Coordinates of C-alpha atoms in Angstrom, one line a residue:
X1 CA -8.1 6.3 3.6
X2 CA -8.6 2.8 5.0
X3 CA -5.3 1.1 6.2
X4 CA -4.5 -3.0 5.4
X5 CA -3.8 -5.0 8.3
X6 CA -2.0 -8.6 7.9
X7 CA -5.4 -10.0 7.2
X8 CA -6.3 -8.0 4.3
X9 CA -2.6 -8.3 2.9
X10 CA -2.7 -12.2 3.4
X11 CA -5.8 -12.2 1.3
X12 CA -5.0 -10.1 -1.3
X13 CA -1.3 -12.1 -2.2
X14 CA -2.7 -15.2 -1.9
X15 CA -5.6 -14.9 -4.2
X16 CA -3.1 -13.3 -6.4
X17 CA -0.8 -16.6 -6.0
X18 CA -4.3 -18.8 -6.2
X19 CA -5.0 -17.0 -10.0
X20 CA -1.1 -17.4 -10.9
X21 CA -1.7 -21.1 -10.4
X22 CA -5.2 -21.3 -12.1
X23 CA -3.7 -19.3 -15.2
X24 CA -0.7 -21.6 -15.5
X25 CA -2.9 -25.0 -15.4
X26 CA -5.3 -23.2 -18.2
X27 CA -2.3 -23.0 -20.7
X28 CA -1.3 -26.1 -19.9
X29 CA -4.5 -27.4 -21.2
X30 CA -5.2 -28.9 -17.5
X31 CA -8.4 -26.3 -17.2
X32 CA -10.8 -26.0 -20.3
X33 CA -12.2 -22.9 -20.9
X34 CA -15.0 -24.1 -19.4
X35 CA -13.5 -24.2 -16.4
X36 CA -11.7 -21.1 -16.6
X37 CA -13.8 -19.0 -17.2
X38 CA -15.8 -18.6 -13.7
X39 CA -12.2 -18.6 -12.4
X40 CA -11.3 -15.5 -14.4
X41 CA -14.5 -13.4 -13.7
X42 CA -14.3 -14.0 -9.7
X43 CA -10.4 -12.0 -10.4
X44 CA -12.1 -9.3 -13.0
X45 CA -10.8 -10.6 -16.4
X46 CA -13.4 -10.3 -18.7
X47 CA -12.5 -11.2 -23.3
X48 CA -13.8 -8.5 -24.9
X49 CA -14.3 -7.3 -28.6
X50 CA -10.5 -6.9 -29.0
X51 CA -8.8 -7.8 -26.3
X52 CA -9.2 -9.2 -22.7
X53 CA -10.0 -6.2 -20.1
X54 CA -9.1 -6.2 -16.7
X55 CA -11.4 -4.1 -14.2
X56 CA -9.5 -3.3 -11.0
X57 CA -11.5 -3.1 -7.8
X58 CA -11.2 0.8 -6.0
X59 CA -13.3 0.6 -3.4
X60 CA -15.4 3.4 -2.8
X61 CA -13.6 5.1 -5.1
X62 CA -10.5 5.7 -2.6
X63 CA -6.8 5.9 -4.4
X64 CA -3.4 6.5 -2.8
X65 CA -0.4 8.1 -4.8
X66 CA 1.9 5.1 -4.7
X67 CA -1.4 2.7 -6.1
X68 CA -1.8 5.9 -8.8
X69 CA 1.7 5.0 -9.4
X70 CA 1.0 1.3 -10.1
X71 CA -1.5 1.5 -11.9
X72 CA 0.6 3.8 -14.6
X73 CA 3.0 1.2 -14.3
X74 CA 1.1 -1.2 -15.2
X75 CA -0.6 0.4 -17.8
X76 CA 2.5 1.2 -19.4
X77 CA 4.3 -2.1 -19.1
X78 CA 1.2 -4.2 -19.6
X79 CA -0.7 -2.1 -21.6
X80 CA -1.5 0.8 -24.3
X81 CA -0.3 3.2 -21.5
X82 CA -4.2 4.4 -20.8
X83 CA -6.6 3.4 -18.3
X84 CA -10.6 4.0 -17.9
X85 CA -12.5 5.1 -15.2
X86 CA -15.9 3.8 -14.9
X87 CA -19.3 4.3 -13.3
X88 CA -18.6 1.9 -10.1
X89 CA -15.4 4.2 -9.5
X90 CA -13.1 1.2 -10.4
X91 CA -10.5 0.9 -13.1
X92 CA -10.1 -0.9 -16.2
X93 CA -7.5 -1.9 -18.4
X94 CA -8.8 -3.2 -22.3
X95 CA -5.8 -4.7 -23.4
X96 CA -3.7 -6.8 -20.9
X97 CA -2.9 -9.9 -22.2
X98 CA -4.3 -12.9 -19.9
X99 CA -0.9 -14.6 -19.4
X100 CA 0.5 -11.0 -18.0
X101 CA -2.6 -10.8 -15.7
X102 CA -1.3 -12.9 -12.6
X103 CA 2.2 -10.9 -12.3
X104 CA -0.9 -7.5 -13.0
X105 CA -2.2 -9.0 -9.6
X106 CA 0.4 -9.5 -8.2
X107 CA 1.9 -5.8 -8.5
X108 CA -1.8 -4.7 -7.4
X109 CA -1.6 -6.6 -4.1
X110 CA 2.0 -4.9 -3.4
X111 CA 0.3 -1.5 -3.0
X112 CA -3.3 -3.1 -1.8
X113 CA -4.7 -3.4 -4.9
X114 CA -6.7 -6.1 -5.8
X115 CA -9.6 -6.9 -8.6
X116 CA -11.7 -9.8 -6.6
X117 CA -15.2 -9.9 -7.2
X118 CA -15.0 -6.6 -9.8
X119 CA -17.2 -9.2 -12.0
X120 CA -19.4 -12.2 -11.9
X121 CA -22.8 -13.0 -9.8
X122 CA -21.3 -11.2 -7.1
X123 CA -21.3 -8.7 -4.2
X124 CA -19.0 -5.7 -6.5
X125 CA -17.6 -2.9 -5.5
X126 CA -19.6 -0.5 -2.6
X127 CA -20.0 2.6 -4.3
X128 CA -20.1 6.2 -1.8
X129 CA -20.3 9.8 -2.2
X130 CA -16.6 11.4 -4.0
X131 CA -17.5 14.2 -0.9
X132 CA -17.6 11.9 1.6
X133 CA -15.7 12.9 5.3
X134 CA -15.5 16.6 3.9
X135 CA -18.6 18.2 3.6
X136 CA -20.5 20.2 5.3
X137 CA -24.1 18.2 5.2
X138 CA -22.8 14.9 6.1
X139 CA -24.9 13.3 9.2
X140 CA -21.8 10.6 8.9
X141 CA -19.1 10.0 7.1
X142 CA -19.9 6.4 4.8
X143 CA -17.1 4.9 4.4
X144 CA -16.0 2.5 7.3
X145 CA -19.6 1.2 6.4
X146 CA -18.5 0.4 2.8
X147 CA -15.3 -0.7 4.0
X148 CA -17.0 -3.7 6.6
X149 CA -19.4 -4.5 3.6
X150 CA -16.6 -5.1 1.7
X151 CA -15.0 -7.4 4.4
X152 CA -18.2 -9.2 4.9
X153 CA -19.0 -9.6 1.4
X154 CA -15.4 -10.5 -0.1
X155 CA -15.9 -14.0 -1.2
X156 CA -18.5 -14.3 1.3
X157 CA -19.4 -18.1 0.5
X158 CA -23.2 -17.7 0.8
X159 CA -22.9 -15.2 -1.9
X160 CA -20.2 -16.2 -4.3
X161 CA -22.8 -17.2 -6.8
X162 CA -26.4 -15.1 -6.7
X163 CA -28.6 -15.1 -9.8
X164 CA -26.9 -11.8 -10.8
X165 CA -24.3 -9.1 -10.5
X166 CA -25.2 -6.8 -7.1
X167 CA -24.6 -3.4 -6.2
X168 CA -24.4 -1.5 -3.2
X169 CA -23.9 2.4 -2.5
X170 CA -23.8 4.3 0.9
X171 CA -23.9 7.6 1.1
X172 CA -23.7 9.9 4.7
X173 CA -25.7 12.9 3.6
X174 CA -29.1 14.2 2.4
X175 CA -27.7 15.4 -1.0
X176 CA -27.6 12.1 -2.9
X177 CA -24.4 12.4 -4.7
X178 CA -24.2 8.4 -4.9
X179 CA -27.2 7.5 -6.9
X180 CA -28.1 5.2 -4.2
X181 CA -31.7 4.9 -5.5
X182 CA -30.7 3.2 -8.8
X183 CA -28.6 0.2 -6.7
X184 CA -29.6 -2.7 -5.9
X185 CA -29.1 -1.7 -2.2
X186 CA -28.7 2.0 -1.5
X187 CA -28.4 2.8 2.6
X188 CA -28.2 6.3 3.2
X189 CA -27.2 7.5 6.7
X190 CA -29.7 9.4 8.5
X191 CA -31.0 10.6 12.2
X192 CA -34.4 9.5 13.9
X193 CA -36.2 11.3 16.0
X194 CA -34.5 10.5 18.8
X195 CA -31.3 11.4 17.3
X196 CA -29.8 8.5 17.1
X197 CA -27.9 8.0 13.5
X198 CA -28.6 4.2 11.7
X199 CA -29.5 4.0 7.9
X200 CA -32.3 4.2 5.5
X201 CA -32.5 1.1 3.2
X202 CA -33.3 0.8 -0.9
X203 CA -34.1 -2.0 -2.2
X204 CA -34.9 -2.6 -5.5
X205 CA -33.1 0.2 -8.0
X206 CA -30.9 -0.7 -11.4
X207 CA -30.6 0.6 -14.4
X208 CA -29.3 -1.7 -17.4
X209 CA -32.1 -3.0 -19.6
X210 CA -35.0 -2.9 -16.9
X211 CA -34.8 0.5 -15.2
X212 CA -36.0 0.7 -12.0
X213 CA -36.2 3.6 -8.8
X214 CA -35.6 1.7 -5.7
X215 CA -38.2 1.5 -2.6
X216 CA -37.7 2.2 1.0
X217 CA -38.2 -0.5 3.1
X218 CA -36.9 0.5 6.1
X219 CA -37.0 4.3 7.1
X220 CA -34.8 3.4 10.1
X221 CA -32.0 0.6 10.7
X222 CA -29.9 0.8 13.5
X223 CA -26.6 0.7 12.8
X224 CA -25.8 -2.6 14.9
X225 CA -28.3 -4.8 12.2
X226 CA -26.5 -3.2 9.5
X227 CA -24.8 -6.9 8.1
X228 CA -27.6 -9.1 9.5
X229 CA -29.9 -7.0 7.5
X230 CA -28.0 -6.9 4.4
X231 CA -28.0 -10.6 5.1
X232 CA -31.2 -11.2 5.0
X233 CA -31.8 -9.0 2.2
X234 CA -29.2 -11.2 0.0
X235 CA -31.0 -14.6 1.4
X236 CA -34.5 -14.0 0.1
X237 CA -32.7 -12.7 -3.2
X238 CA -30.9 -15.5 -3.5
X239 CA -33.4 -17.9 -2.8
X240 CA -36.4 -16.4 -4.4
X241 CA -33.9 -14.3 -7.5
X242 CA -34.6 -15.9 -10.8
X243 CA -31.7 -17.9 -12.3
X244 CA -33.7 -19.1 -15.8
X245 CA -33.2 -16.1 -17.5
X246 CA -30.7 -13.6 -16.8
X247 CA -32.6 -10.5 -18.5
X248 CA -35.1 -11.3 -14.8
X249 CA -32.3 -12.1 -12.5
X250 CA -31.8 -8.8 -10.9
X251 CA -33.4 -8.5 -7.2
X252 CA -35.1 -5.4 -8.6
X253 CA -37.5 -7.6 -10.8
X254 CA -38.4 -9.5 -7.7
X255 CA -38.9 -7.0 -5.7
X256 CA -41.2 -5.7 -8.1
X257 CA -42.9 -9.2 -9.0
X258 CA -43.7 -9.8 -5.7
X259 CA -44.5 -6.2 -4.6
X260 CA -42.3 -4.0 -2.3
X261 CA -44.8 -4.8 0.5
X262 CA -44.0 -9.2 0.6
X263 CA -40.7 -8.3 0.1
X264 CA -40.2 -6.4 2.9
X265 CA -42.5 -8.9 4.7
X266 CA -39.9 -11.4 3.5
X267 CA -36.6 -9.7 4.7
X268 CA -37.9 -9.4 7.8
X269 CA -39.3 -12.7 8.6
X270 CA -35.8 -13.9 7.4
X271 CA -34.4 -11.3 9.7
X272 CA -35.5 -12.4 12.7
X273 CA -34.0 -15.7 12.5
X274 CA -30.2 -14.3 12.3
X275 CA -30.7 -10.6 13.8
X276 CA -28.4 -10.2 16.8
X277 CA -26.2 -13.1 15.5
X278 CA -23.0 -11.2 14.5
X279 CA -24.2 -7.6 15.6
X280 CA -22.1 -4.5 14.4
X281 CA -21.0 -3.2 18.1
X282 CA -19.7 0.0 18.5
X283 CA -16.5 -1.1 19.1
X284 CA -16.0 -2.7 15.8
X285 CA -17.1 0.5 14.4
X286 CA -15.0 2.5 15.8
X287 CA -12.4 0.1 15.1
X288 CA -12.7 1.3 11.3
X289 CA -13.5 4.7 11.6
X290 CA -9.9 4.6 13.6
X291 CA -8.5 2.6 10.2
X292 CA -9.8 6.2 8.2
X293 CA -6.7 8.1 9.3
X294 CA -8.0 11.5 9.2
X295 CA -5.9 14.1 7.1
X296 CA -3.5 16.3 9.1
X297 CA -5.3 19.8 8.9
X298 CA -3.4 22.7 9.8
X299 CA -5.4 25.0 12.3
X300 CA -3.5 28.0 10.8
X301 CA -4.9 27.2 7.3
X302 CA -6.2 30.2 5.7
X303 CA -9.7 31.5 4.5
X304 CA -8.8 32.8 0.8
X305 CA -11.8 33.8 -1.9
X306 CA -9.3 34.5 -4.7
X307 CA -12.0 37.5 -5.9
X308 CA -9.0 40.0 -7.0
X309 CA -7.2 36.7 -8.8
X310 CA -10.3 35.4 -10.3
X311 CA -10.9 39.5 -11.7
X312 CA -7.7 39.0 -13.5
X313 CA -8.0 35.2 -14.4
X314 CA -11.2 34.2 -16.3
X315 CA -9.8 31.1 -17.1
X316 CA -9.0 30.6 -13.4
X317 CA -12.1 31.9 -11.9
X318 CA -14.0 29.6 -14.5
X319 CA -12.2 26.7 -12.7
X320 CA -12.8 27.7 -9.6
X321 CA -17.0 28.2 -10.0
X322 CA -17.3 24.8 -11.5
X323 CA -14.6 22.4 -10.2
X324 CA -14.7 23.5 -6.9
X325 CA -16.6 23.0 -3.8
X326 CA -16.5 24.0 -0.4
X327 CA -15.0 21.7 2.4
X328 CA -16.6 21.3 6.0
X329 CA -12.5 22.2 7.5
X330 CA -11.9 25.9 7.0
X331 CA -9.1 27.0 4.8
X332 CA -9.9 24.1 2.8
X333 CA -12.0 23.3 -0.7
X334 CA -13.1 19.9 -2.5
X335 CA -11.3 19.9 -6.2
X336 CA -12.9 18.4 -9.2
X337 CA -10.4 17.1 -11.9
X338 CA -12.0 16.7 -14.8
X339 CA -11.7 13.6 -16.9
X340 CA -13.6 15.2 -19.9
X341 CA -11.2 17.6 -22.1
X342 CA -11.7 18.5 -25.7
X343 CA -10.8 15.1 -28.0
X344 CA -9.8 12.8 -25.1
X345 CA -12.3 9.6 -24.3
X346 CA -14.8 10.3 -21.2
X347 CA -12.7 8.9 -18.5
X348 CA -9.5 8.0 -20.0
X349 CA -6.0 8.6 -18.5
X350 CA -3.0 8.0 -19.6
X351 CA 0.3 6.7 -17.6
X352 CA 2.2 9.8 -17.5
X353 CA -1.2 12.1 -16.3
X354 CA -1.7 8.9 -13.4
X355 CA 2.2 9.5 -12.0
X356 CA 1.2 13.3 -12.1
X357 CA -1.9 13.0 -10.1
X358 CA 0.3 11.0 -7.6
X359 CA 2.8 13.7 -7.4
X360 CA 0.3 16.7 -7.3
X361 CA -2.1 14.7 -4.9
X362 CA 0.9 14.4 -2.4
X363 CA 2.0 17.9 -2.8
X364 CA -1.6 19.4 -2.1
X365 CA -4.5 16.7 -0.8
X366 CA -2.6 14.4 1.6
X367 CA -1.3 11.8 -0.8
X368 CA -4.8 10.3 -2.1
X369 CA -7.3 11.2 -4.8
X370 CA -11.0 9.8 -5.6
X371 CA -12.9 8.2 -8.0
X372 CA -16.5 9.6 -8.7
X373 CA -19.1 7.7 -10.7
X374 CA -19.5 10.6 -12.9
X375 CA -16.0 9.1 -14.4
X376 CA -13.6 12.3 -12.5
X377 CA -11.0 12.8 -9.9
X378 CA -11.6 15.0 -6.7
X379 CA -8.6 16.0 -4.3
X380 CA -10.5 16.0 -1.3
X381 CA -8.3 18.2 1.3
X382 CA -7.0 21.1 -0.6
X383 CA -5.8 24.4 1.1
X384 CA -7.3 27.1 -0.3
X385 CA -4.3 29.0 -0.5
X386 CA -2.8 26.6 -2.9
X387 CA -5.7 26.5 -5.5
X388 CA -3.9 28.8 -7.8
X389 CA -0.7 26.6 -7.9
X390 CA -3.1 23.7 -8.2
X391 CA -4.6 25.0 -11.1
X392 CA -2.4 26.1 -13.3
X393 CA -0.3 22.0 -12.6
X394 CA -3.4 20.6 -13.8
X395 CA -3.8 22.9 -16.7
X396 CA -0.1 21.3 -17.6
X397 CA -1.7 17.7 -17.7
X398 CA -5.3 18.8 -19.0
X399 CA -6.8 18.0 -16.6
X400 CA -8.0 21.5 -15.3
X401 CA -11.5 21.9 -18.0
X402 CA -14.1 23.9 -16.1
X403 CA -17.0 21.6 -16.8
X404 CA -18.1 19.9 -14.1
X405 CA -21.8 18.7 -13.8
X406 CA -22.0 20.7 -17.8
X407 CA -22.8 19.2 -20.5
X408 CA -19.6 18.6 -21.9
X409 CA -19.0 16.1 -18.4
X410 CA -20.9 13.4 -19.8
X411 CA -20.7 9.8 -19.0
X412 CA -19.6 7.4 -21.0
X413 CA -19.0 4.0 -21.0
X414 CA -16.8 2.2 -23.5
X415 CA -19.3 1.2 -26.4
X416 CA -18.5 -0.8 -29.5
X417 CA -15.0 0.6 -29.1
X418 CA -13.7 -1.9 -26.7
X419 CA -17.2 -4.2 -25.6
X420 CA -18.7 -7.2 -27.1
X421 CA -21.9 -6.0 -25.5
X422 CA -22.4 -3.1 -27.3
X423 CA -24.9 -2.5 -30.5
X424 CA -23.4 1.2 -30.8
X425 CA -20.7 3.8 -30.6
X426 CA -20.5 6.2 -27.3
X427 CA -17.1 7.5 -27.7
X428 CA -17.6 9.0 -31.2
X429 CA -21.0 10.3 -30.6
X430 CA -19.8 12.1 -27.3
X431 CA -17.2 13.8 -29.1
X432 CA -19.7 14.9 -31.5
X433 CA -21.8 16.6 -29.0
X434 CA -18.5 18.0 -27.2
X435 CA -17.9 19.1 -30.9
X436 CA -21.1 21.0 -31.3
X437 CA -20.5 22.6 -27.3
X438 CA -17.1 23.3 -26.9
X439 CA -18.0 27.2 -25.9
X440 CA -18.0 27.2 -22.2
X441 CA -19.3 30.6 -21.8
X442 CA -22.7 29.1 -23.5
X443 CA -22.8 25.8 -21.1
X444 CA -22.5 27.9 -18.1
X445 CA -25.8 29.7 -19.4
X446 CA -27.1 26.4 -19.7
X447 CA -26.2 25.5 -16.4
X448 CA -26.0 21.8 -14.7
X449 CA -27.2 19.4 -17.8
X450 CA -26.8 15.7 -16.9
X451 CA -26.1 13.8 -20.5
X452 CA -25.3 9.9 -20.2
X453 CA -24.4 7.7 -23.3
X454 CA -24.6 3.8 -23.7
X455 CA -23.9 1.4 -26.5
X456 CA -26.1 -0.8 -25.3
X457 CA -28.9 -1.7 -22.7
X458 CA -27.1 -2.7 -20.0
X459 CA -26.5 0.8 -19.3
X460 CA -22.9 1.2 -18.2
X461 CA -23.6 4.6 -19.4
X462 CA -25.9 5.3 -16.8
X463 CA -28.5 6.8 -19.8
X464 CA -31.8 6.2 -18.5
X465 CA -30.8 8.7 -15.1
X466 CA -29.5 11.0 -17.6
X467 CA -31.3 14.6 -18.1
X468 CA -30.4 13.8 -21.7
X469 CA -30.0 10.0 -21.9
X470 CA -28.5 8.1 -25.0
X471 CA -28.7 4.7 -25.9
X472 CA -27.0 3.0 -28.7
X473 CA -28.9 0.2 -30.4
X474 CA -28.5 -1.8 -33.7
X475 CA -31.2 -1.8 -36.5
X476 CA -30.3 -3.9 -39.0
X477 CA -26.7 -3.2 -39.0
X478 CA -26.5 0.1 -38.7
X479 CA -25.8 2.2 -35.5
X480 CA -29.0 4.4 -34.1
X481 CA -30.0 6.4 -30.8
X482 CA -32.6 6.4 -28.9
X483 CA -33.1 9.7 -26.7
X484 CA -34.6 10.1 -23.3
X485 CA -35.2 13.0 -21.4
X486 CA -36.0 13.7 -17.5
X487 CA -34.0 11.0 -15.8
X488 CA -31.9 11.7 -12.4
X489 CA -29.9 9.7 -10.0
X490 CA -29.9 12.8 -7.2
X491 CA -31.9 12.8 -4.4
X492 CA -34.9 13.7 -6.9
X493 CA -34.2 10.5 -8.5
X494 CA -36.4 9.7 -12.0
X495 CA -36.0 7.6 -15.2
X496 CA -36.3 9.3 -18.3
X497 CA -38.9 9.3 -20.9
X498 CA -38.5 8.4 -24.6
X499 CA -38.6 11.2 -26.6
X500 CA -39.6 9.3 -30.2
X501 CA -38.0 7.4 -32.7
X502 CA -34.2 6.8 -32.8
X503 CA -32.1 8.9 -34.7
X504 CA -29.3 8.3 -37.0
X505 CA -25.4 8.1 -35.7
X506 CA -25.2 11.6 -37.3
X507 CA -27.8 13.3 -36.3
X508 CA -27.7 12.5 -32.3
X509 CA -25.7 16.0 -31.9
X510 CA -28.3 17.7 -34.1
X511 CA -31.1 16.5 -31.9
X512 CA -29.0 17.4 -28.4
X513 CA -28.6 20.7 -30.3
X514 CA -32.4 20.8 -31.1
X515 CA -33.5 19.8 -27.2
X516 CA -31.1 22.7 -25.8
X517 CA -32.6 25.0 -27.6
X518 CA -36.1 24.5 -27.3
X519 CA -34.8 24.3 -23.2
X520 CA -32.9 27.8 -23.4
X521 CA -36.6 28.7 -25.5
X522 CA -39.2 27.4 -22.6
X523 CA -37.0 27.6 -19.1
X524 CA -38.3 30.8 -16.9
X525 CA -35.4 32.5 -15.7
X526 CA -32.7 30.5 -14.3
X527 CA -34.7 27.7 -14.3
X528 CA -32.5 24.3 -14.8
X529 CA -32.9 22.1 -17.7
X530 CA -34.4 19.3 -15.7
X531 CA -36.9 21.5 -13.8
X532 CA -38.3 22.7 -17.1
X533 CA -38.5 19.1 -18.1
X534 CA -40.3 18.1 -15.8
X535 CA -43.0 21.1 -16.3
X536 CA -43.5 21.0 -19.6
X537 CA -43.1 17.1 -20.5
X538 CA -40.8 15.9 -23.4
X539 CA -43.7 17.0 -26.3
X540 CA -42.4 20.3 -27.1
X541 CA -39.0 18.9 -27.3
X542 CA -40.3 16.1 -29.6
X543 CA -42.1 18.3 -31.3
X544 CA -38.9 20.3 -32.4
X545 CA -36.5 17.3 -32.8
X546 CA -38.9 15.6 -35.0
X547 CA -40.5 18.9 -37.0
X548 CA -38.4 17.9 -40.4
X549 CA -38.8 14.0 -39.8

């Protein structure tokens, strides 16, 4: 993972020293809430429902043991002695108190930690693929390009205040495992014809209360424009992005008010004036690729299948089908921990499972786990011959549930639980439907099922991408769903369509019951729930959910 130098350091402890100061004028009464509040957004501290939250930058999703082991400090000594894993592969806490926040900062910038720019109209965290660097179908490994565009975007000064929030996601390979076509920027690294590598660039995608596929608007960027093009992307958003009304804000409603075509037209007129003004050489490149320290494979690292274990295991070989992958070194496999047991919150971990995954990530992936933005873990660099072990250490911490990409691995975000955004519930409805599921043997028959819950529109939940999407809304005072069916954030990206009214708090498991049915009752052999979806339409599912309405 990337390495600090004294420049990122020096950042890092004094904006941690800047907020200590800010925080002590504010109780002094020397700074109005007014006033504070901008200043408490640009360092991630948000006052929610029941508490102030905290959301802790982890860029690209990339952890080391010792930060795993702050962060369970500072869960415990700070707060409830949880954290939450979200959908931008950062961290939050939901019940710090604000005076304990500077000496939180503080702690994080000891290990390289930081929460700048995790909130307000901002650049936030660059989102990648939890695969990136190991596997097989990479054209590049992303991350040194989400590490310089989080250099050149950390309180960039151009950009500290754009009409909205802003996203970007890079991903290296042709399998889309960072949902780069629902970001406000997505790049994905690809090969011309002449076999040269640079990126493909999205403009244009979001989810939240507008959904929207990004466009293409350059098949072909060579690497060397990468930051003058981003540049000029973020200048004609931010001086054509609407700041009246921030349900329009995002650049995805310009792009699509003024058509994909003028705003290409746009980006590149703007483009021309500042390409080759501060050009990503190759040199510079390499200079972070060389900040990656690649892992320490051993040579002598065996090829191992497990087949005569995984005859004499079920529960093993379970694990190993579904929260495994295959790894581009040999003797080596991609692990999956899954954040999604039986009764626990969709993303939640506690203190003592953090200081665990620290130990167990130093004893068998080189000392750092991931972040996904399907709210899990991966160990990256595991040897296969230590997959057994592995297993049954996470089993210890409940962490080892073989339902990855099933439909027990929803996502989740907090809902009325914890934000004062939300109209509805997630958490209680997703253990509802894990309720209703819990047989594994029948969710492997179903295969991969995407389901995504929000309590409100803004989507943290990701639910208009989801196969099954669920949205929380408020009618009257009451808590109702509505479903959607179809949606995707892969490479086959899609949003999904409304299947009819909105059901009631209690019946949302009855209707996911009711759609997987009619699915296991249409789908031609080993057909996945999303192709037969997409063949038949959502009426015969409507048709069944809504028969006794």
């Amino acid at each position: 993972m990337y390495t600090y130098d004294e420049h990122d350091q020096r950042l890092v402890d004094e904006r941690a020293a800047q907020f200590r100061d800010q925080t002590r004028r504010y109780f002094e009464g020397k700074l109005t809430e007014e006033q504070f509040l901008p200043l408490r957004l640009q360092n991630g501290l948000y006052i929610q429902r029941h508490a102030p939250m905290l959301r802790i930058a982890v860029p690209y999703g990339h952890l080391a043991a010792r930060q795993l082991r702050m962060v369970a400090h500072i869960a415990r000594v700070y707060d409830k002695g949880y954290v939450h894993f979200t959908t931008r592969q950062n961290i939050q806490l939901n019940w710090p108190k604000v005076e304990d926040v500077p000496v939180i900062l503080e702690d994080l910038a000891s290990v390289q930690m930081h929460a700048i720019q995790t909130s307000g109209n901002c650049i936030r965290n660059t989102t990648s693929d939890p695969l990136a660097g190991v596997c097989a179908d990479e054209v590049e490994d992303p991350r040194p390009y989400c590490e310089i565009i989080r250099q050149w975007s950390t309180l960039h000064p151009e950009f500290a205040f754009l009409p909205r929030k802003f996203k970007i996601a890079v991903t290296g390979a042709p399998s889309d495992r960072a949902a780069v076509r629902v970001h406000d920027i997505g790049l994905r690294l690809v090969r011309n014809a002449a076999g040269e590598v640079g990126f493909e660039v999205i403009v244009g995608g979001g989810l939240g209360r507008t959904p929207i596929i990004g466009k293409v608007i350059r098949e072909f960027l060579p690497k060397r424009d990468l930051l003058t093009y981003l540049e000029a992307i973020l200048r004609v958003y931010n001086l054509h992005g609407r700041r009246d009304n921030k349900f329009k804000a995002r650049i995805k409603i310009l792009v699509k008010e003024m058509g994909v075509e003028a705003f290409r037209e746009a980006v590149e007129k703007e483009w021309q004036a500042i390409q080759g003004t501060f050009p990503l050489e190759d040199d510079i490149i390499a200079w972070y690729q060389a900040r990656f320290v690649r892992p320490q494979y051993d040579p002598r690292a065996a090829e191992k299948d497990w087949e005569d274990e995984r005859g004499r295991q079920a529960e093993f070989s379970a694990w190993y089908a579904h929260n495994t992958v295959s790894h581009k070194v040999p003797g080596y496999r991609v692990v999956f921990l899954s954040l999604k047991p039986p009764g626990v919150a969709p993303g939640d971990l506690t203190s003592e499972q953090l200081e665990r995954v620290a130990d167990l990530c130093e004893r068998y992936s080189f000392g750092v786990t991931r972040t996904t933005h399907t709210q899990n873990l991966v160990f990256a660099d595991v040897r296969q011959t230590d997959l057994f072990e592995l297993w049954q250490a996470l089993k210890e911490i409940n962490l080892a549930t073989p339902n990855i990409g099933k439909l027990t691995d929803m996502i989740c975000c907090p809902g009325l639980d914890y934000c004062a955004l939300a109209n509805a519930s997630s958490i209680s409805v997703a253990g509802d439907i894990y309720r209703r599921f819990e047989d594994l043997d029948y969710l492997y028959d179903l295969g991969d099922i995407r389901v995504n819950l929000s309590g409100c529109m803004n989507g943290c939940g990701h639910h208009s991408v989801g196969h099954i999407g669920i949205l929380g809304v408020d009618k009257k005072g009451e808590e109702w769903y509505q479903i959607t069916l179809g949606g995707s954030s892969a490479d086959d990206a899609s949003l999904g369509e409304r299947l009819g009214p909105a059901v009631a708090k209690d019946q949302v498991a009855d209707t996911v019951e009711a759609i997987i049915k009619t699915y296991v009752d249409l789908r031609l052999e080993d057909e996945p729930f999303l192709a037969t979806v997409r063949r038949v339409g959502v009426t015969p599912f409507k048709e069944r959910v809504y028969a006794n309405h």
